[in-house]
Amino acid sequence: MPLWKPQSNEPVGQNEHLGRRLFDEPSLAGAQDQKPIARLILRHFEEKRDQQVSLDRLGRTSVEKAVVRYLRPRADRAGTRFRPPKAFNGWAVLSARKFGSPPAPPAYALTVIASPESGTDLDENIYHAHISAPPNMDYYSMALHLRELFETQGMIERVAEQGAPPQPGNRFLSLASRFREWLIKRRKR
């Protein structure tokens, strides 16, 4: 299948899958036996530069491998710009429809806007999109809201380390999803 290239004026479709980049986050200094955190880290969703939260358009109806191959070097390069540099681990993925129809009344409906970035080589990203925070919402509240959306209704698209064999991806993070998977496995016995 050829690489999907959205036109610069093409709006984000309701079925499109959008991802927020996940990078390594530091853990407690000196603690060698820390258990991994079972949730997404809030820092993945904090955006202090402005009121816009950056996303990547990962596919029209699902995560498309060709689009991931295009975005991977750009995400790896973005990780080198942190001080200290961070390794890119994948995306927290959610369909565009879920941003506009949050699950509970106190949640905010958000609009995803296509905003391709032009530049040279790895600075160009034709799959870039963003969400603008509501005017009365600070960056911390927005990060909490996004983490809740991605955890309860999204999935994780992991990427293999450079040169490592690919690992299975698309694991749902919500407790309900993990419980459902456990029940299905148990029924098969």
PDB file of C-alpha atoms in Angstrom:
ATOM      1  CA  MET A   1       0.000   0.000   0.000  1.00  0.00           C
ATOM      2  CA  PRO A   2       1.437   3.412  -0.924  1.00  0.00           C
ATOM      3  CA  LEU A   3       2.294   5.958   1.731  1.00  0.00           C
ATOM      4  CA  TRP A   4      -0.700   8.095   2.709  1.00  0.00           C
ATOM      5  CA  LYS A   5       0.184  11.762   2.298  1.00  0.00           C
ATOM      6  CA  PRO A   6      -2.505  14.126   3.577  1.00  0.00           C
ATOM      7  CA  GLN A   7      -2.884  17.361   1.650  1.00  0.00           C
ATOM      8  CA  SER A   8      -1.860  20.514   3.525  1.00  0.00           C
ATOM      9  CA  ASN A   9      -5.466  21.745   3.667  1.00  0.00           C
ATOM     10  CA  GLU A  10      -6.987  18.322   4.431  1.00  0.00           C
ATOM     11  CA  PRO A  11      -8.803  18.361   7.802  1.00  0.00           C
ATOM     12  CA  VAL A  12      -8.309  15.590  10.332  1.00  0.00           C
ATOM     13  CA  GLY A  13     -10.862  12.826   9.760  1.00  0.00           C
ATOM     14  CA  GLN A  14     -12.964  11.393  12.594  1.00  0.00           C
ATOM     15  CA  ASN A  15     -11.451   7.902  12.136  1.00  0.00           C
ATOM     16  CA  GLU A  16      -7.837   9.037  11.993  1.00  0.00           C
ATOM     17  CA  HIS A  17      -5.508   7.719  14.672  1.00  0.00           C
ATOM     18  CA  LEU A  18      -3.454  10.393  16.407  1.00  0.00           C
ATOM     19  CA  GLY A  19      -0.466   9.853  18.640  1.00  0.00           C
ATOM     20  CA  ARG A  20       1.350  11.773  21.350  1.00  0.00           C
ATOM     21  CA  ARG A  21       5.057  10.936  21.389  1.00  0.00           C
ATOM     22  CA  LEU A  22       6.363   9.084  24.445  1.00  0.00           C
ATOM     23  CA  PHE A  23       9.951   9.550  25.588  1.00  0.00           C
ATOM     24  CA  ASP A  24      11.995   8.031  28.414  1.00  0.00           C
ATOM     25  CA  GLU A  25      11.384   9.850  31.651  1.00  0.00           C
ATOM     26  CA  PRO A  26      13.858   9.875  34.522  1.00  0.00           C
ATOM     27  CA  SER A  27      13.135   7.715  37.527  1.00  0.00           C
ATOM     28  CA  LEU A  28      14.257   8.158  41.100  1.00  0.00           C
ATOM     29  CA  ALA A  29      18.002   8.592  41.377  1.00  0.00           C
ATOM     30  CA  GLY A  30      19.782   5.688  43.024  1.00  0.00           C
ATOM     31  CA  ALA A  31      16.808   3.315  43.122  1.00  0.00           C
ATOM     32  CA  GLN A  32      17.819   0.283  41.067  1.00  0.00           C
ATOM     33  CA  ASP A  33      14.795  -1.952  41.756  1.00  0.00           C
ATOM     34  CA  GLN A  34      11.934   0.387  40.834  1.00  0.00           C
ATOM     35  CA  LYS A  35       8.833  -1.234  39.441  1.00  0.00           C
ATOM     36  CA  PRO A  36       7.586   0.219  36.168  1.00  0.00           C
ATOM     37  CA  ILE A  37       4.647   2.589  36.467  1.00  0.00           C
ATOM     38  CA  ALA A  38       1.385   1.007  35.265  1.00  0.00           C
ATOM     39  CA  ARG A  39       0.037   4.279  33.882  1.00  0.00           C
ATOM     40  CA  LEU A  40       1.098   6.903  31.421  1.00  0.00           C
ATOM     41  CA  ILE A  41       3.346   9.545  32.917  1.00  0.00           C
ATOM     42  CA  LEU A  42       1.774  12.990  33.183  1.00  0.00           C
ATOM     43  CA  ARG A  43       4.912  14.664  31.792  1.00  0.00           C
ATOM     44  CA  HIS A  44       4.196  13.074  28.402  1.00  0.00           C
ATOM     45  CA  PHE A  45       1.190  15.373  28.048  1.00  0.00           C
ATOM     46  CA  GLU A  46       2.508  18.599  29.575  1.00  0.00           C
ATOM     47  CA  GLU A  47       3.026  21.392  27.074  1.00  0.00           C
ATOM     48  CA  LYS A  48       4.445  24.527  28.663  1.00  0.00           C
ATOM     49  CA  ARG A  49       5.585  26.317  25.488  1.00  0.00           C
ATOM     50  CA  ASP A  50       2.104  27.441  24.435  1.00  0.00           C
ATOM     51  CA  GLN A  51      -1.545  26.374  24.552  1.00  0.00           C
ATOM     52  CA  GLN A  52      -1.123  23.845  21.717  1.00  0.00           C
ATOM     53  CA  VAL A  53      -0.392  20.172  22.303  1.00  0.00           C
ATOM     54  CA  SER A  54       1.423  18.499  19.401  1.00  0.00           C
ATOM     55  CA  LEU A  55       0.256  15.206  17.916  1.00  0.00           C
ATOM     56  CA  ASP A  56       1.181  13.002  14.965  1.00  0.00           C
ATOM     57  CA  ARG A  57      -1.397  11.736  12.468  1.00  0.00           C
ATOM     58  CA  LEU A  58      -0.598   8.011  12.400  1.00  0.00           C
ATOM     59  CA  GLY A  59      -3.161   6.731   9.912  1.00  0.00           C
ATOM     60  CA  ARG A  60      -6.545   7.137   8.277  1.00  0.00           C
ATOM     61  CA  THR A  61      -8.378   4.307  10.093  1.00  0.00           C
ATOM     62  CA  SER A  62      -5.595   2.593  12.034  1.00  0.00           C
ATOM     63  CA  VAL A  63      -1.898   3.036  12.719  1.00  0.00           C
ATOM     64  CA  GLU A  64      -0.219   2.668   9.323  1.00  0.00           C
ATOM     65  CA  LYS A  65       3.250   1.126   9.253  1.00  0.00           C
ATOM     66  CA  ALA A  66       4.406   3.318   6.363  1.00  0.00           C
ATOM     67  CA  VAL A  67       3.508   6.474   8.302  1.00  0.00           C
ATOM     68  CA  VAL A  68       5.295   5.146  11.409  1.00  0.00           C
ATOM     69  CA  ARG A  69       8.417   4.499   9.273  1.00  0.00           C
ATOM     70  CA  TYR A  70       8.254   8.104   8.060  1.00  0.00           C
ATOM     71  CA  LEU A  71       7.775   9.558  11.569  1.00  0.00           C
ATOM     72  CA  ARG A  72      10.254   7.382  13.485  1.00  0.00           C
ATOM     73  CA  PRO A  73      13.455   9.238  12.484  1.00  0.00           C
ATOM     74  CA  ARG A  74      11.768  12.562  13.220  1.00  0.00           C
ATOM     75  CA  ALA A  75      10.716  11.394  16.675  1.00  0.00           C
ATOM     76  CA  ASP A  76      14.191   9.993  17.391  1.00  0.00           C
ATOM     77  CA  ARG A  77      15.690  13.340  16.412  1.00  0.00           C
ATOM     78  CA  ALA A  78      13.213  15.203  18.646  1.00  0.00           C
ATOM     79  CA  GLY A  79      14.454  13.097  21.568  1.00  0.00           C
ATOM     80  CA  THR A  80      18.022  14.295  21.018  1.00  0.00           C
ATOM     81  CA  ARG A  81      16.885  17.908  21.532  1.00  0.00           C
ATOM     82  CA  PHE A  82      16.013  17.313  25.200  1.00  0.00           C
ATOM     83  CA  ARG A  83      18.622  18.076  27.846  1.00  0.00           C
ATOM     84  CA  PRO A  84      19.634  15.393  28.678  1.00  0.00           C
ATOM     85  CA  PRO A  85      18.593  13.507  25.514  1.00  0.00           C
ATOM     86  CA  LYS A  86      15.694  11.046  25.822  1.00  0.00           C
ATOM     87  CA  ALA A  87      14.987   7.853  23.902  1.00  0.00           C
ATOM     88  CA  PHE A  88      11.802   7.706  21.846  1.00  0.00           C
ATOM     89  CA  ASN A  89       9.539   4.815  22.954  1.00  0.00           C
ATOM     90  CA  GLY A  90       6.427   5.131  20.783  1.00  0.00           C
ATOM     91  CA  TRP A  91       3.076   6.871  20.803  1.00  0.00           C
ATOM     92  CA  ALA A  92      -0.004   7.009  22.991  1.00  0.00           C
ATOM     93  CA  VAL A  93      -2.715   6.612  20.318  1.00  0.00           C
ATOM     94  CA  LEU A  94      -6.335   7.753  20.210  1.00  0.00           C
ATOM     95  CA  SER A  95      -8.804   8.184  17.362  1.00  0.00           C
ATOM     96  CA  ALA A  96      -9.824  11.750  16.491  1.00  0.00           C
ATOM     97  CA  ARG A  97     -13.471  11.001  17.286  1.00  0.00           C
ATOM     98  CA  LYS A  98     -12.616  10.419  20.971  1.00  0.00           C
ATOM     99  CA  PHE A  99     -11.187  13.933  21.358  1.00  0.00           C
ATOM    100  CA  GLY A 100     -14.493  15.472  20.276  1.00  0.00           C
ATOM    101  CA  SER A 101     -16.707  13.244  22.414  1.00  0.00           C
ATOM    102  CA  PRO A 102     -15.140  12.750  25.846  1.00  0.00           C
ATOM    103  CA  PRO A 103     -16.592   9.993  28.049  1.00  0.00           C
ATOM    104  CA  ALA A 104     -17.777  12.056  31.029  1.00  0.00           C
ATOM    105  CA  PRO A 105     -19.487  15.477  31.371  1.00  0.00           C
ATOM    106  CA  PRO A 106     -16.689  17.301  33.220  1.00  0.00           C
ATOM    107  CA  ALA A 107     -14.335  16.444  30.338  1.00  0.00           C
ATOM    108  CA  TYR A 108     -13.753  18.959  27.560  1.00  0.00           C
ATOM    109  CA  ALA A 109     -14.454  18.351  23.886  1.00  0.00           C
ATOM    110  CA  LEU A 110     -11.272  19.117  21.963  1.00  0.00           C
ATOM    111  CA  THR A 111     -10.743  19.831  18.277  1.00  0.00           C
ATOM    112  CA  VAL A 112      -7.780  18.362  16.404  1.00  0.00           C
ATOM    113  CA  ILE A 113      -6.306  20.672  13.776  1.00  0.00           C
ATOM    114  CA  ALA A 114      -3.973  19.541  11.002  1.00  0.00           C
ATOM    115  CA  SER A 115      -0.819  21.680  11.060  1.00  0.00           C
ATOM    116  CA  PRO A 116       1.868  20.215   8.803  1.00  0.00           C
ATOM    117  CA  GLU A 117       5.354  21.499   9.533  1.00  0.00           C
ATOM    118  CA  SER A 118       7.582  22.452   6.645  1.00  0.00           C
ATOM    119  CA  GLY A 119      11.328  22.395   6.747  1.00  0.00           C
ATOM    120  CA  THR A 120      14.252  20.457   5.433  1.00  0.00           C
ATOM    121  CA  ASP A 121      14.561  16.691   5.630  1.00  0.00           C
ATOM    122  CA  LEU A 122      13.879  15.603   9.254  1.00  0.00           C
ATOM    123  CA  ASP A 123      12.422  18.977  10.279  1.00  0.00           C
ATOM    124  CA  GLU A 124       9.499  18.478   7.909  1.00  0.00           C
ATOM    125  CA  ASN A 125       6.451  16.636   9.256  1.00  0.00           C
ATOM    126  CA  ILE A 126       3.454  16.408   6.940  1.00  0.00           C
ATOM    127  CA  TYR A 127       1.614  14.388   9.619  1.00  0.00           C
ATOM    128  CA  HIS A 128       1.743  17.018  12.371  1.00  0.00           C
ATOM    129  CA  ALA A 129      -1.468  18.076  14.115  1.00  0.00           C
ATOM    130  CA  HIS A 130      -2.286  19.882  17.330  1.00  0.00           C
ATOM    131  CA  ILE A 131      -4.999  20.468  19.898  1.00  0.00           C
ATOM    132  CA  SER A 132      -5.522  23.905  21.392  1.00  0.00           C
ATOM    133  CA  ALA A 133      -6.293  23.973  25.093  1.00  0.00           C
ATOM    134  CA  PRO A 134      -9.509  25.741  26.095  1.00  0.00           C
ATOM    135  CA  PRO A 135      -8.774  29.340  27.163  1.00  0.00           C
ATOM    136  CA  ASN A 136      -9.655  28.738  30.817  1.00  0.00           C
ATOM    137  CA  MET A 137      -7.463  25.621  31.160  1.00  0.00           C
ATOM    138  CA  ASP A 138      -3.859  25.687  32.385  1.00  0.00           C
ATOM    139  CA  TYR A 139      -1.208  23.303  31.024  1.00  0.00           C
ATOM    140  CA  TYR A 140      -1.386  21.011  34.056  1.00  0.00           C
ATOM    141  CA  SER A 141      -5.169  20.524  33.832  1.00  0.00           C
ATOM    142  CA  MET A 142      -4.850  19.912  30.091  1.00  0.00           C
ATOM    143  CA  ALA A 143      -2.168  17.285  30.716  1.00  0.00           C
ATOM    144  CA  LEU A 144      -4.412  15.536  33.274  1.00  0.00           C
ATOM    145  CA  HIS A 145      -7.338  15.584  30.847  1.00  0.00           C
ATOM    146  CA  LEU A 146      -5.278  14.172  27.959  1.00  0.00           C
ATOM    147  CA  ARG A 147      -3.677  11.466  30.085  1.00  0.00           C
ATOM    148  CA  GLU A 148      -7.124  10.332  31.215  1.00  0.00           C
ATOM    149  CA  LEU A 149      -8.405  10.216  27.616  1.00  0.00           C
ATOM    150  CA  PHE A 150      -5.395   8.261  26.337  1.00  0.00           C
ATOM    151  CA  GLU A 151      -5.408   5.830  29.279  1.00  0.00           C
ATOM    152  CA  THR A 152      -9.106   5.022  29.251  1.00  0.00           C
ATOM    153  CA  GLN A 153      -9.833   5.056  25.521  1.00  0.00           C
ATOM    154  CA  GLY A 154      -6.478   4.782  23.778  1.00  0.00           C
ATOM    155  CA  MET A 155      -3.663   2.354  23.221  1.00  0.00           C
ATOM    156  CA  ILE A 156       0.112   2.381  23.032  1.00  0.00           C
ATOM    157  CA  GLU A 157       2.024   1.949  19.788  1.00  0.00           C
ATOM    158  CA  ARG A 158       5.475   0.890  20.906  1.00  0.00           C
ATOM    159  CA  VAL A 159       8.528   1.055  18.695  1.00  0.00           C
ATOM    160  CA  ALA A 160      11.445  -1.323  18.827  1.00  0.00           C
ATOM    161  CA  GLU A 161      14.851   0.008  19.773  1.00  0.00           C
ATOM    162  CA  GLN A 162      17.021   0.695  16.755  1.00  0.00           C
ATOM    163  CA  GLY A 163      18.421  -2.653  15.623  1.00  0.00           C
ATOM    164  CA  ALA A 164      16.265  -4.702  18.026  1.00  0.00           C
ATOM    165  CA  PRO A 165      13.594  -7.158  16.882  1.00  0.00           C
ATOM    166  CA  PRO A 166      10.072  -5.659  16.869  1.00  0.00           C
ATOM    167  CA  GLN A 167       7.962  -6.110  19.989  1.00  0.00           C
ATOM    168  CA  PRO A 168       4.197  -6.590  19.972  1.00  0.00           C
ATOM    169  CA  GLY A 169       2.431  -3.223  20.237  1.00  0.00           C
ATOM    170  CA  ASN A 170      -1.038  -1.855  20.638  1.00  0.00           C
ATOM    171  CA  ARG A 171      -1.528  -2.840  24.281  1.00  0.00           C
ATOM    172  CA  PHE A 172      -4.408  -1.065  25.899  1.00  0.00           C
ATOM    173  CA  LEU A 173      -3.563   0.581  29.180  1.00  0.00           C
ATOM    174  CA  SER A 174      -6.858   0.805  30.954  1.00  0.00           C
ATOM    175  CA  LEU A 175      -7.547  -1.593  33.790  1.00  0.00           C
ATOM    176  CA  ALA A 176     -10.823  -2.619  32.203  1.00  0.00           C
ATOM    177  CA  SER A 177      -9.031  -3.614  28.995  1.00  0.00           C
ATOM    178  CA  ARG A 178      -6.405  -5.624  30.863  1.00  0.00           C
ATOM    179  CA  PHE A 179      -9.124  -7.355  32.891  1.00  0.00           C
ATOM    180  CA  ARG A 180     -11.040  -8.184  29.703  1.00  0.00           C
ATOM    181  CA  GLU A 181      -7.873  -9.684  28.158  1.00  0.00           C
ATOM    182  CA  TRP A 182      -7.339 -11.775  31.295  1.00  0.00           C
ATOM    183  CA  LEU A 183     -10.933 -13.070  31.152  1.00  0.00           C
ATOM    184  CA  ILE A 184     -10.578 -14.040  27.495  1.00  0.00           C
ATOM    185  CA  LYS A 185      -7.360 -15.949  28.191  1.00  0.00           C
ATOM    186  CA  ARG A 186      -8.973 -17.692  31.139  1.00  0.00           C
ATOM    187  CA  ARG A 187     -11.988 -18.791  29.064  1.00  0.00           C
ATOM    188  CA  LYS A 188      -9.703 -20.362  26.484  1.00  0.00           C
ATOM    189  CA  ARG A 189      -8.279 -22.776  29.086  1.00  0.00           C
TER     190      ARG A 189
END
